[in-house]
Amino acid sequence: MWQQYQRVWQANQTRPPEARKPLPLPDVSRAGYHQGEALPALELEPRDAGEASDKGSAAKGTAGESEKGALRRFDVTAYGADGSDTLSDRRAILKAHAAMRDWQRQGSDDADRPARRGVLYFPAGDYVVYGAAERDWFYSRLVALKAAVADAERQQALREALLKMQGLSLAGSHWTLMGAGSDVTHLKQTRPMLPLHASWYWSTPWLLHLGNLAEGGKQEEWQAVTPTSHRQPADTQDAITLADEADEADETDGAALAPGDEVLLESIDKRPEAVARALAPYQMEKDASTGESRWLIERDGVIKRARYRVVARDGKRLTLSLPVVHERFPGEQWRIARLHPAREVGVQGITLNGNWRGHFKHHRSAEDDSGFGLLDLDGITDGWVRDVRLDSFNQGVKVRHSSQLTLEDVTMTGKPGHIAMTISDSNQVLARQVVDQSHAWHAPGVARYATHNVYLELEHAGDSGIELHGQQSRDNVFDRKRGGHVRDRWGASVGHQPNHLRGLVLWNPVNTGKPHAAWHFMRADSHFGKVIMPTVVGATGHALGIANRHDYVRVMNAKGVTEYDPLPPMDALQARVESPGEAVKPASLYRAQRELLQETRE
């Protein structure tokens, strides 16, 4: 399969855009921070550039500035945090972050200098971010709220507004939350947070919420994109054309899309042929008694969305930072909008400690599902996480509404919880050397429109399975994954099936769990467990045989759920399979694609 990919990819470089052929595998060569560049090395003074003991000087000094821009450390202990006691450090952290943001804003008027970069620094120690004091404070105000407000709808709205403040929401670009190393710096949540709604088990806030904080970044108005007149394969064309009626504002007034802008490109197609194409070679599963479709993709339409940067403009023609990651078809209505994500946000050198000690039961309670959620990265472009450990959690890390992030050297420990790591509604995220030792119910995975993300050398337990949480994820790669395959661990409600659309790739996976003579990517015995024709290459370890499509189709027809005619042959598998039982070369798909890209650029 690699040889075929290589041939088509190289041939496409010499073809005109309209003649380029579909690639047999998704091109994830540009995943990661700045499309796969090395993460920045932060060289800091041994103390704050401005002493916080002089309450104003941390924002006024000029030490630490260089021709590469300013870099300044804001040590939380200089603002009152104490890593040697059990008292809350919440206020001190907020004060240090506010001082950093003030200092950054003071440098924002100088357009000739690069942005000021702040480091919110935690020396070795244990810092309480959410503990007994915070839990008691929020609980007492929730009790008072219930007593004071009788109207249920109003009470719920106020409850949500109040409880959203439980976690630390730290906004801004060009900054790093940094410890002295994950072995010595610990940020702690010692009590479970309260959910936004008593019956919304997923709704508990996160301990740390970093990014733009406006649900993925402030989005401006949509502008129409000219429809394509022919099929455009994914990963082959990096330009789009605005429709004639779009972007009519004078380009000099700042309203027009311009190089450097971050954008969201989206299509929603509710035509029956679009839904059928997304599910092929399968049919929509329907209720046998009512005939109603089980999956919401028919109601909501086929949704394709991803984030890019505009790198050039010529009239209505926009050149994007990477080839459009989705296939485009005639009749699809595409649109584009400017985004304002946070940029250059990093987290490194820390352990985030929850306090989950229970025996996990899936969807039993809010505490089981989300009581200790540790790190939420929301609306970030060009960010990173490295040397981070997450311990005793229900939810470890969530990346959402983001692009071009690298997460490396991330370890999960503690008692089994709900979800280890999720990449949701994001693209070009690279997660490498992630190790889940917590035996989470859902091992690291993807959800909700995620596309062109890579897990490189992921390790998780043999008694767990990756998360594939539905809502139209497509074209994601698990490269050299080690771990098990366990029923019912993918996630997703019935309505949000399939768990993953086309393009899921397992490249040289090693099964460390139970052997499977016939692993079902399309289960006939359940409303759950549906993946559309993944690719499995070089599977080794314990056996990972693949079930056939014939048996699934036959059972679905017998149940009155589908109407396949004719049935597929007995040897038609539920996945594209190559080299079962023997690893292939290249050992890593992601690394091979990057080498191919770099060779072409040279």
Coordinates of C-alpha atoms in Angstrom, one line a residue:
M1 CA 0.0 0.0 0.0
W2 CA 2.9 2.3 0.7
Q3 CA 4.3 1.8 -2.8
Q4 CA 1.0 2.7 -4.3
Y5 CA 0.7 5.8 -2.1
Q6 CA 4.2 6.9 -3.1
R7 CA 3.6 6.4 -6.8
V8 CA 0.3 8.4 -6.8
W9 CA 1.7 11.1 -4.5
Q10 CA 4.8 11.7 -6.7
A11 CA 2.8 11.6 -9.9
N12 CA 0.4 14.2 -8.5
Q13 CA 3.3 16.6 -8.0
T14 CA 3.7 16.8 -11.8
R15 CA 0.0 16.9 -12.7
P16 CA -2.2 20.0 -12.9
P17 CA -4.5 20.3 -9.9
E18 CA -7.6 19.2 -11.8
A19 CA -5.9 16.0 -13.0
R20 CA -4.6 14.8 -9.6
K21 CA -5.6 11.3 -8.5
P22 CA -7.0 10.1 -5.1
L23 CA -4.4 8.9 -2.6
P24 CA -4.9 5.4 -1.2
L25 CA -4.1 6.7 2.3
P26 CA -4.7 10.1 4.1
D27 CA -1.7 12.4 3.9
V28 CA -0.8 13.3 7.5
S29 CA 2.7 14.5 6.8
R30 CA 1.9 18.1 7.9
A31 CA 0.5 17.1 11.3
G32 CA 2.0 18.7 14.4
Y33 CA 3.3 22.0 15.7
H34 CA 4.1 24.3 12.7
Q35 CA 3.3 21.3 10.4
G36 CA 5.7 19.0 12.3
E37 CA 8.6 21.3 13.3
A38 CA 10.6 20.7 16.4
L39 CA 9.1 22.2 19.6
P40 CA 10.6 25.4 20.9
A41 CA 13.3 25.3 23.6
L42 CA 12.6 27.8 26.3
E43 CA 15.7 29.3 27.7
L44 CA 14.8 31.2 30.9
E45 CA 16.6 33.3 33.5
P46 CA 17.0 31.6 36.8
R47 CA 14.5 34.1 38.3
D48 CA 11.7 36.3 37.2
A49 CA 12.9 39.0 34.8
G50 CA 10.9 41.4 36.9
E51 CA 10.6 40.8 40.6
A52 CA 7.0 40.3 41.7
S53 CA 7.8 41.4 45.2
D54 CA 7.6 44.9 43.7
K55 CA 4.0 44.5 42.7
G56 CA 4.3 46.5 39.5
S57 CA 7.7 45.5 38.3
A58 CA 6.8 42.2 36.9
A59 CA 4.9 44.0 34.2
K60 CA 7.3 47.0 33.7
G61 CA 10.8 45.7 33.3
T62 CA 12.5 45.1 30.0
A63 CA 15.0 42.4 31.0
G64 CA 14.8 39.3 29.0
E65 CA 14.0 41.0 25.7
S66 CA 16.0 40.1 22.7
E67 CA 15.9 40.5 18.9
K68 CA 13.6 37.4 18.9
G69 CA 11.2 39.2 21.1
A70 CA 10.6 39.2 24.8
L71 CA 10.5 36.1 27.0
R72 CA 9.7 36.5 30.6
R73 CA 9.0 34.1 33.4
F74 CA 6.3 34.7 36.0
D75 CA 7.0 32.5 39.0
V76 CA 3.8 31.7 40.8
T77 CA 5.6 31.6 44.2
A78 CA 6.4 35.3 43.8
Y79 CA 2.6 35.9 43.7
G80 CA 1.8 33.9 46.9
A81 CA 1.7 30.3 45.8
D82 CA 3.4 27.8 48.1
G83 CA 4.2 24.3 46.8
S84 CA 5.0 23.0 50.3
D85 CA 1.6 23.2 52.0
T86 CA -1.9 21.9 51.4
L87 CA -3.6 25.3 51.1
S88 CA -5.2 26.6 47.9
D89 CA -2.9 28.3 45.4
R90 CA -5.7 29.3 43.0
R91 CA -5.6 33.1 43.7
A92 CA -1.8 33.2 43.3
I93 CA -2.0 31.4 40.0
L94 CA -4.6 33.8 38.7
K95 CA -2.6 36.8 39.9
A96 CA 0.6 35.6 38.1
H97 CA -1.4 34.9 34.9
A98 CA -3.0 38.3 35.0
A99 CA 0.5 40.0 35.5
M100 CA 1.8 38.0 32.5
R101 CA -1.1 39.0 30.3
D102 CA -0.7 42.7 31.4
W103 CA 3.0 42.6 30.4
Q104 CA 2.1 41.0 27.1
R105 CA -0.5 43.7 26.3
Q106 CA 2.0 46.5 27.0
G107 CA 4.2 45.1 24.2
S108 CA 1.4 44.7 21.7
D109 CA 1.5 48.3 20.5
D110 CA 4.9 47.7 18.9
A111 CA 4.1 46.1 15.6
D112 CA 7.8 45.9 14.6
R113 CA 8.7 43.5 17.4
P114 CA 7.6 39.9 17.8
A115 CA 4.9 39.1 20.3
R116 CA 6.0 39.0 24.0
R117 CA 6.1 35.4 25.2
G118 CA 5.3 34.7 28.9
V119 CA 6.0 31.6 31.0
L120 CA 3.7 30.9 33.9
Y121 CA 6.3 29.0 36.0
F122 CA 5.7 26.5 38.8
P123 CA 8.9 25.5 40.7
A124 CA 9.1 22.0 42.2
G125 CA 6.3 21.5 44.6
D126 CA 2.6 20.6 45.0
Y127 CA 0.1 23.3 44.1
V128 CA -3.6 23.0 45.0
V129 CA -5.7 24.4 42.1
Y130 CA -9.1 23.0 43.3
G131 CA -9.5 21.5 46.7
A132 CA -11.8 21.4 49.7
A133 CA -12.0 25.2 50.0
E134 CA -13.1 25.6 46.4
R135 CA -15.5 22.7 46.6
D136 CA -17.2 24.0 49.7
W137 CA -17.4 27.5 48.3
F138 CA -19.1 26.5 45.1
Y139 CA -21.4 24.0 46.9
S140 CA -22.6 26.6 49.4
R141 CA -23.4 29.0 46.6
L142 CA -25.2 26.4 44.6
V143 CA -27.4 25.7 47.7
A144 CA -28.1 29.4 48.1
L145 CA -28.9 29.6 44.4
K146 CA -31.5 26.8 44.6
A147 CA -33.1 28.5 47.6
A148 CA -33.2 31.9 46.0
V149 CA -34.4 31.1 42.5
A150 CA -37.6 29.1 42.0
D151 CA -37.8 29.1 38.2
A152 CA -36.2 25.9 37.0
E153 CA -35.0 27.3 33.7
R154 CA -33.5 30.4 35.3
Q155 CA -32.0 28.3 38.1
Q156 CA -30.3 26.0 35.6
A157 CA -28.8 28.9 33.6
L158 CA -27.4 30.5 36.8
R159 CA -26.1 27.1 37.9
E160 CA -24.1 26.7 34.7
A161 CA -22.7 30.2 34.9
L162 CA -21.6 29.6 38.4
L163 CA -20.1 26.1 38.0
K164 CA -18.2 26.9 34.9
M165 CA -15.9 29.0 37.1
Q166 CA -14.7 25.9 39.0
G167 CA -11.8 25.2 36.7
L168 CA -9.1 27.7 35.9
S169 CA -9.7 29.3 32.5
L170 CA -6.4 30.7 31.3
A171 CA -6.7 32.6 28.0
G172 CA -4.1 34.1 25.7
S173 CA -1.5 33.4 23.1
H174 CA 2.3 33.2 23.2
W175 CA 2.7 31.7 26.6
T176 CA 3.6 28.4 28.3
L177 CA 2.4 26.8 31.5
M178 CA 5.7 25.3 32.7
G179 CA 6.9 23.3 35.7
A180 CA 10.4 22.2 36.7
G181 CA 9.6 18.7 35.4
S182 CA 6.8 16.2 35.6
D183 CA 8.6 14.4 38.3
V184 CA 8.8 17.3 40.7
T185 CA 6.0 19.8 39.8
H186 CA 2.4 18.8 40.6
L187 CA -0.8 20.8 40.1
K188 CA -3.6 19.1 42.1
Q189 CA -7.3 18.7 42.2
T190 CA -8.2 17.0 45.4
R191 CA -12.0 17.1 45.2
P192 CA -14.4 16.3 42.4
M193 CA -16.0 19.3 40.7
L194 CA -19.8 19.7 40.4
P195 CA -21.4 19.0 37.0
L196 CA -23.1 21.9 35.2
H197 CA -26.3 19.8 35.2
A198 CA -27.0 17.0 37.6
S199 CA -27.9 14.6 34.8
W200 CA -25.3 15.7 32.3
Y201 CA -22.6 13.3 33.4
W202 CA -20.2 14.7 30.8
S203 CA -20.6 18.3 31.9
T204 CA -18.1 18.8 34.7
P205 CA -15.6 21.6 34.0
W206 CA -11.9 20.9 33.5
L207 CA -9.2 21.7 36.0
L208 CA -7.2 23.7 33.4
H209 CA -8.9 25.2 30.3
L210 CA -6.4 26.9 28.0
G211 CA -6.8 28.6 24.6
N212 CA -9.1 31.2 23.2
L213 CA -11.9 30.1 25.5
A214 CA -14.6 31.2 23.1
E215 CA -15.6 27.7 22.0
G216 CA -12.7 27.3 19.7
G217 CA -11.9 30.9 19.0
K218 CA -14.1 33.8 17.9
Q219 CA -15.5 33.1 14.5
E220 CA -16.5 35.8 12.0
E221 CA -19.2 35.6 9.4
W222 CA -19.3 32.8 6.8
Q223 CA -18.3 33.6 3.2
A224 CA -19.4 31.4 0.3
V225 CA -16.8 29.4 -1.7
T226 CA -17.2 28.7 -5.4
P227 CA -18.4 25.1 -5.8
T228 CA -16.2 22.7 -7.7
S229 CA -17.2 21.5 -11.1
H230 CA -15.4 18.1 -10.7
R231 CA -14.3 15.7 -8.0
Q232 CA -11.3 17.0 -6.1
P233 CA -9.5 14.3 -4.2
A234 CA -8.5 15.0 -0.6
D235 CA -4.9 16.1 0.1
T236 CA -4.2 17.2 -3.4
Q237 CA -5.2 20.9 -3.8
D238 CA -4.3 23.8 -1.6
A239 CA -6.4 26.6 -3.2
I240 CA -10.1 27.6 -3.1
T241 CA -12.0 30.4 -4.8
L242 CA -14.4 32.7 -3.0
A243 CA -17.8 33.0 -4.6
D244 CA -18.6 36.2 -6.5
E245 CA -20.9 37.5 -3.8
A246 CA -18.5 36.8 -1.0
D247 CA -15.9 39.1 0.5
E248 CA -17.3 42.2 -1.2
A249 CA -15.8 44.5 1.5
D250 CA -12.9 46.7 0.5
E251 CA -9.7 44.8 1.2
T252 CA -8.2 47.9 2.8
D253 CA -10.7 48.0 5.7
G254 CA -9.4 44.7 7.2
A255 CA -12.6 42.8 6.6
A256 CA -11.3 40.8 3.7
L257 CA -9.5 37.5 4.2
A258 CA -5.8 38.0 3.9
P259 CA -2.5 36.1 4.2
G260 CA -1.9 35.2 7.9
D261 CA -5.6 34.7 8.7
E262 CA -6.7 31.5 10.4
V263 CA -9.8 30.1 8.8
L264 CA -12.4 27.3 9.1
L265 CA -13.5 25.7 5.9
E266 CA -16.7 23.7 6.1
S267 CA -19.3 21.9 4.0
I268 CA -22.7 20.5 5.2
D269 CA -24.3 18.3 2.6
K270 CA -27.8 16.8 3.3
R271 CA -28.3 15.3 -0.1
P272 CA -29.1 11.5 0.0
E273 CA -26.3 10.8 -2.4
A274 CA -23.8 12.5 -0.1
V275 CA -25.0 10.5 2.9
A276 CA -24.9 7.2 0.8
R277 CA -21.4 8.1 -0.4
A278 CA -20.1 8.7 3.2
L279 CA -21.5 5.3 4.4
A280 CA -20.5 3.2 1.4
P281 CA -20.2 0.3 1.0
Y282 CA -22.7 0.1 3.8
Q283 CA -26.3 1.3 4.1
M284 CA -28.0 3.4 6.7
E285 CA -29.2 1.2 9.6
K286 CA -32.9 1.8 10.2
D287 CA -35.4 0.8 12.9
A288 CA -37.0 -2.4 11.7
S289 CA -40.5 -1.4 13.0
T290 CA -40.6 2.3 12.1
G291 CA -38.2 2.5 9.2
E292 CA -36.6 5.6 10.8
S293 CA -32.9 6.1 10.4
R294 CA -30.8 5.3 13.5
W295 CA -27.9 7.6 12.6
L296 CA -28.1 11.4 12.7
I297 CA -25.9 11.8 9.7
E298 CA -29.0 11.6 7.6
R299 CA -30.7 14.5 9.5
D300 CA -27.6 16.6 10.0
G301 CA -25.9 16.0 6.7
V302 CA -22.3 15.0 5.9
I303 CA -20.2 17.6 7.7
K304 CA -16.7 18.3 6.6
R305 CA -14.7 20.9 8.5
A306 CA -11.0 21.7 9.1
R307 CA -8.8 24.6 10.0
Y308 CA -6.2 26.3 7.8
R309 CA -4.1 29.4 7.5
V310 CA -4.3 31.7 4.4
V311 CA -0.8 32.0 3.0
A312 CA -1.6 33.9 -0.3
R313 CA -4.4 35.7 -2.0
D314 CA -4.9 36.6 -5.7
G315 CA -8.2 38.2 -6.3
K316 CA -10.8 35.7 -5.1
R317 CA -8.3 32.8 -5.0
L318 CA -7.0 31.8 -1.6
T319 CA -4.0 29.6 -1.2
L320 CA -4.1 27.6 2.1
S321 CA -1.4 26.4 4.4
L322 CA -2.0 22.8 3.4
P323 CA -4.0 20.9 0.8
V324 CA -7.7 20.7 1.5
V325 CA -8.0 17.6 3.7
H326 CA -11.5 16.6 2.5
E327 CA -12.7 15.3 -0.8
R328 CA -14.8 17.9 -2.7
F329 CA -17.6 17.0 -5.0
P330 CA -19.8 18.9 -7.4
G331 CA -23.0 20.1 -5.7
E332 CA -21.4 20.5 -2.2
Q333 CA -21.8 24.0 -0.7
W334 CA -18.6 25.1 0.9
R335 CA -18.0 28.2 3.1
I336 CA -15.1 29.8 4.9
A337 CA -14.8 32.0 8.0
R338 CA -12.0 33.8 9.7
L339 CA -11.1 32.5 13.2
H340 CA -9.2 34.0 16.1
P341 CA -7.6 31.0 17.9
A342 CA -4.9 31.3 20.5
R343 CA -1.5 30.8 19.1
E344 CA 1.8 29.4 20.5
V345 CA 0.4 27.9 23.7
G346 CA 2.4 25.3 25.5
V347 CA 2.2 23.1 28.6
Q348 CA 5.2 21.3 29.8
G349 CA 7.2 19.8 32.7
I350 CA 4.2 19.2 35.1
T351 CA 2.1 16.5 36.6
L352 CA -1.7 17.1 36.9
N353 CA -3.0 15.1 39.8
G354 CA -6.7 14.3 40.2
N355 CA -8.0 12.3 43.1
W356 CA -10.1 9.6 41.4
R357 CA -10.1 6.6 43.7
G358 CA -13.3 4.9 42.9
H359 CA -14.1 1.8 40.9
F360 CA -15.1 3.2 37.5
K361 CA -18.5 2.3 36.1
H362 CA -19.3 3.7 32.6
H363 CA -22.1 6.4 32.7
R364 CA -23.0 5.7 36.4
S365 CA -22.5 9.2 37.6
A366 CA -21.0 12.6 36.8
E367 CA -18.0 11.8 39.0
D368 CA -17.4 8.6 37.1
D369 CA -17.5 10.2 33.7
S370 CA -16.0 13.6 34.3
G371 CA -15.4 14.5 38.0
F372 CA -11.7 14.8 37.6
G373 CA -11.0 16.3 34.1
L374 CA -7.5 17.7 34.0
L375 CA -6.5 19.5 30.8
D376 CA -8.7 21.1 28.1
L377 CA -7.0 22.7 25.1
D378 CA -9.6 24.7 23.2
G379 CA -9.2 26.8 20.1
I380 CA -5.4 26.7 19.7
T381 CA -3.2 26.8 16.6
D382 CA 0.5 25.9 16.8
G383 CA 0.6 24.6 20.4
W384 CA 2.2 21.8 22.3
V385 CA 2.2 19.6 25.4
R386 CA 5.4 17.7 26.4
D387 CA 6.7 16.0 29.5
V388 CA 3.3 15.9 31.2
R389 CA 1.8 13.2 33.4
L390 CA -1.9 12.9 34.2
D391 CA -2.7 11.0 37.3
S392 CA -5.9 9.7 38.9
F393 CA -8.4 11.3 36.5
N394 CA -11.8 10.6 34.8
Q395 CA -10.8 12.6 31.8
G396 CA -7.2 13.2 31.0
V397 CA -6.7 15.5 28.0
K398 CA -9.0 17.0 25.5
V399 CA -7.9 18.8 22.3
R400 CA -10.8 20.5 20.6
H401 CA -11.4 23.2 17.9
S402 CA -7.7 23.2 17.3
S403 CA -5.0 22.5 14.7
Q404 CA -1.3 22.0 14.3
L405 CA -0.6 20.8 17.9
T406 CA 2.1 18.4 19.1
L407 CA 1.6 16.3 22.2
E408 CA 4.7 14.3 23.2
D409 CA 6.0 12.4 26.2
V410 CA 2.5 12.3 27.8
T411 CA 1.8 9.6 30.4
M412 CA -1.4 8.7 32.1
T413 CA -1.4 6.9 35.5
G414 CA -3.7 6.0 38.4
K415 CA -6.9 4.0 38.7
P416 CA -9.0 3.4 35.5
G417 CA -11.2 6.3 34.6
H418 CA -13.3 7.3 31.7
I419 CA -11.3 8.8 28.8
A420 CA -7.5 9.2 28.5
M421 CA -7.1 11.6 25.6
T422 CA -9.5 12.9 23.0
I423 CA -8.8 14.8 19.8
S424 CA -12.2 16.4 18.8
D425 CA -13.2 18.7 16.0
S426 CA -9.5 19.3 15.2
N427 CA -7.0 18.5 12.4
Q428 CA -3.3 18.1 12.0
V429 CA -2.7 17.1 15.7
L430 CA 0.3 14.9 16.3
A431 CA 0.3 12.8 19.6
R432 CA 3.5 10.9 19.9
Q433 CA 4.9 8.7 22.6
V434 CA 1.7 8.9 24.6
V435 CA 1.5 6.1 27.2
D436 CA -1.8 5.3 28.9
Q437 CA -0.9 3.2 32.0
S438 CA -4.2 4.0 33.7
H439 CA -6.3 1.3 31.8
A440 CA -8.9 4.0 31.0
W441 CA -12.2 2.8 29.6
H442 CA -11.5 4.7 26.4
A443 CA -7.8 4.7 25.5
P444 CA -6.6 7.8 23.5
G445 CA -8.5 8.4 20.3
V446 CA -10.6 10.8 18.3
A447 CA -14.2 12.2 18.1
R448 CA -16.5 14.7 16.3
Y449 CA -15.2 15.8 12.9
A450 CA -11.6 15.0 13.8
T451 CA -9.5 14.5 10.7
H452 CA -5.9 14.0 9.7
N453 CA -4.7 13.5 13.2
V454 CA -1.9 11.1 14.1
Y455 CA -1.2 8.9 17.2
L456 CA 2.5 7.9 16.7
E457 CA 3.7 5.1 19.0
L458 CA 0.7 5.2 21.3
E459 CA 0.8 2.6 24.1
H460 CA -2.3 1.6 26.1
A461 CA -3.3 -1.5 28.0
G462 CA -4.3 -4.7 26.5
D463 CA -7.6 -4.6 28.4
S464 CA -8.6 -1.3 26.8
G465 CA -9.4 0.0 23.3
I466 CA -9.0 3.3 21.5
E467 CA -11.7 5.9 21.5
L468 CA -13.7 6.4 18.3
H469 CA -16.5 8.6 19.5
G470 CA -18.4 9.1 16.3
Q471 CA -19.9 12.3 14.8
Q472 CA -18.2 11.9 11.5
S473 CA -14.5 11.6 12.3
R474 CA -12.5 10.6 9.2
D475 CA -9.0 10.0 7.9
N476 CA -7.1 9.6 11.2
V477 CA -4.0 7.5 11.7
F478 CA -2.8 5.2 14.5
D479 CA 0.8 4.6 13.7
R480 CA 2.7 1.8 15.5
K481 CA 0.1 1.6 18.2
R482 CA 0.5 -1.0 21.0
G483 CA -2.6 -2.1 22.9
G484 CA -5.7 -4.2 22.9
H485 CA -9.0 -4.3 21.0
V486 CA -12.0 -4.5 23.4
R487 CA -15.7 -4.4 22.5
D488 CA -17.7 -1.4 23.5
R489 CA -14.7 0.9 24.1
W490 CA -15.0 3.0 21.0
G491 CA -17.8 5.1 22.5
A492 CA -20.6 7.2 20.8
S493 CA -24.3 7.1 21.1
V494 CA -26.5 5.2 18.5
G495 CA -27.3 8.5 16.8
H496 CA -23.7 9.4 16.5
Q497 CA -22.7 6.2 14.7
P498 CA -20.7 5.3 12.8
N499 CA -17.8 5.5 15.2
H500 CA -15.6 6.6 12.3
L501 CA -16.1 7.2 8.6
R502 CA -13.7 6.1 6.0
G503 CA -9.9 6.7 6.4
L504 CA -9.1 5.2 9.8
V505 CA -5.6 3.7 9.5
L506 CA -4.0 1.2 11.8
W507 CA -0.4 1.0 10.6
N508 CA 1.8 -1.7 12.1
P509 CA -0.4 -2.1 15.2
V510 CA 0.6 -4.6 17.9
N511 CA -2.2 -6.4 19.6
T512 CA -1.2 -6.8 23.3
G513 CA -4.7 -7.9 24.4
K514 CA -6.9 -10.9 23.7
P515 CA -6.5 -12.5 20.3
H516 CA -9.4 -12.1 17.8
A517 CA -10.1 -14.6 15.1
A518 CA -12.6 -12.2 13.5
W519 CA -12.7 -8.6 14.9
H520 CA -15.9 -6.8 13.9
F521 CA -15.5 -3.3 12.6
M522 CA -19.3 -3.5 11.8
R523 CA -21.1 -5.3 14.5
A524 CA -24.4 -7.0 13.6
D525 CA -25.2 -7.9 17.2
S526 CA -25.4 -4.3 18.5
H527 CA -26.5 -0.8 17.6
F528 CA -23.0 0.3 18.5
G529 CA -19.6 -0.5 17.0
K530 CA -19.6 0.8 13.4
V531 CA -16.4 1.8 11.5
I532 CA -16.5 2.3 7.8
M533 CA -13.8 0.3 6.0
P534 CA -10.7 1.1 8.0
T535 CA -7.2 0.1 6.7
V536 CA -5.2 -2.4 8.8
V537 CA -1.6 -2.8 7.7
G538 CA 1.1 -5.0 9.3
A539 CA -0.9 -6.1 12.4
T540 CA 1.3 -8.2 14.7
G541 CA 1.2 -9.4 18.3
H542 CA -1.8 -11.5 19.3
A543 CA -4.1 -12.4 16.4
L544 CA -6.3 -9.7 14.9
G545 CA -8.4 -11.4 12.2
I546 CA -11.0 -9.3 10.5
A547 CA -14.7 -10.3 10.2
N548 CA -16.3 -10.4 6.8
R549 CA -18.9 -8.0 5.4
H550 CA -21.1 -10.9 4.2
D551 CA -22.2 -12.0 7.7
Y552 CA -22.9 -8.5 8.8
V553 CA -25.0 -7.7 5.8
R554 CA -26.9 -11.0 6.0
V555 CA -27.8 -10.5 9.6
M556 CA -28.9 -6.9 9.1
N557 CA -31.1 -7.9 6.2
A558 CA -32.7 -10.6 8.3
K559 CA -33.4 -8.1 11.0
G560 CA -35.1 -5.8 8.5
V561 CA -32.6 -3.1 9.3
T562 CA -31.1 -2.9 5.8
E563 CA -31.9 -4.0 2.2
Y564 CA -28.6 -5.2 0.6
D565 CA -29.0 -6.8 -2.8
P566 CA -26.8 -8.5 -3.8
L567 CA -24.8 -9.6 -0.7
P568 CA -21.0 -9.2 -0.8
P569 CA -18.9 -12.3 -1.3
M570 CA -17.8 -14.3 1.7
D571 CA -14.2 -13.2 1.4
A572 CA -15.1 -9.4 1.4
L573 CA -13.6 -8.2 4.7
Q574 CA -14.8 -5.3 6.9
A575 CA -11.4 -3.6 6.4
R576 CA -8.7 -3.1 3.8
V577 CA -6.0 -5.5 5.1
E578 CA -2.4 -5.9 4.1
S579 CA 0.3 -8.1 5.5
P580 CA -1.6 -9.6 8.4
G581 CA 0.8 -11.1 11.0
E582 CA 3.9 -9.4 9.6
A583 CA 5.0 -5.8 10.1
V584 CA 5.7 -3.8 6.9
K585 CA 8.1 -1.2 5.8
P586 CA 8.2 1.7 6.2
A587 CA 7.8 1.1 10.0
S588 CA 6.0 4.4 10.5
L589 CA 3.6 5.8 7.9
Y590 CA 3.8 9.4 9.4
R591 CA 7.6 9.5 9.3
A592 CA 7.7 8.1 5.7
Q593 CA 5.2 10.6 4.5
R594 CA 7.2 13.4 6.1
E595 CA 10.4 12.2 4.4
L596 CA 8.6 12.1 1.1
L597 CA 7.3 15.6 1.5
Q598 CA 10.8 16.9 2.5
E599 CA 12.4 15.2 -0.4
T600 CA 10.0 16.9 -2.8
R601 CA 10.6 20.3 -1.2
E602 CA 14.3 19.9 -1.7

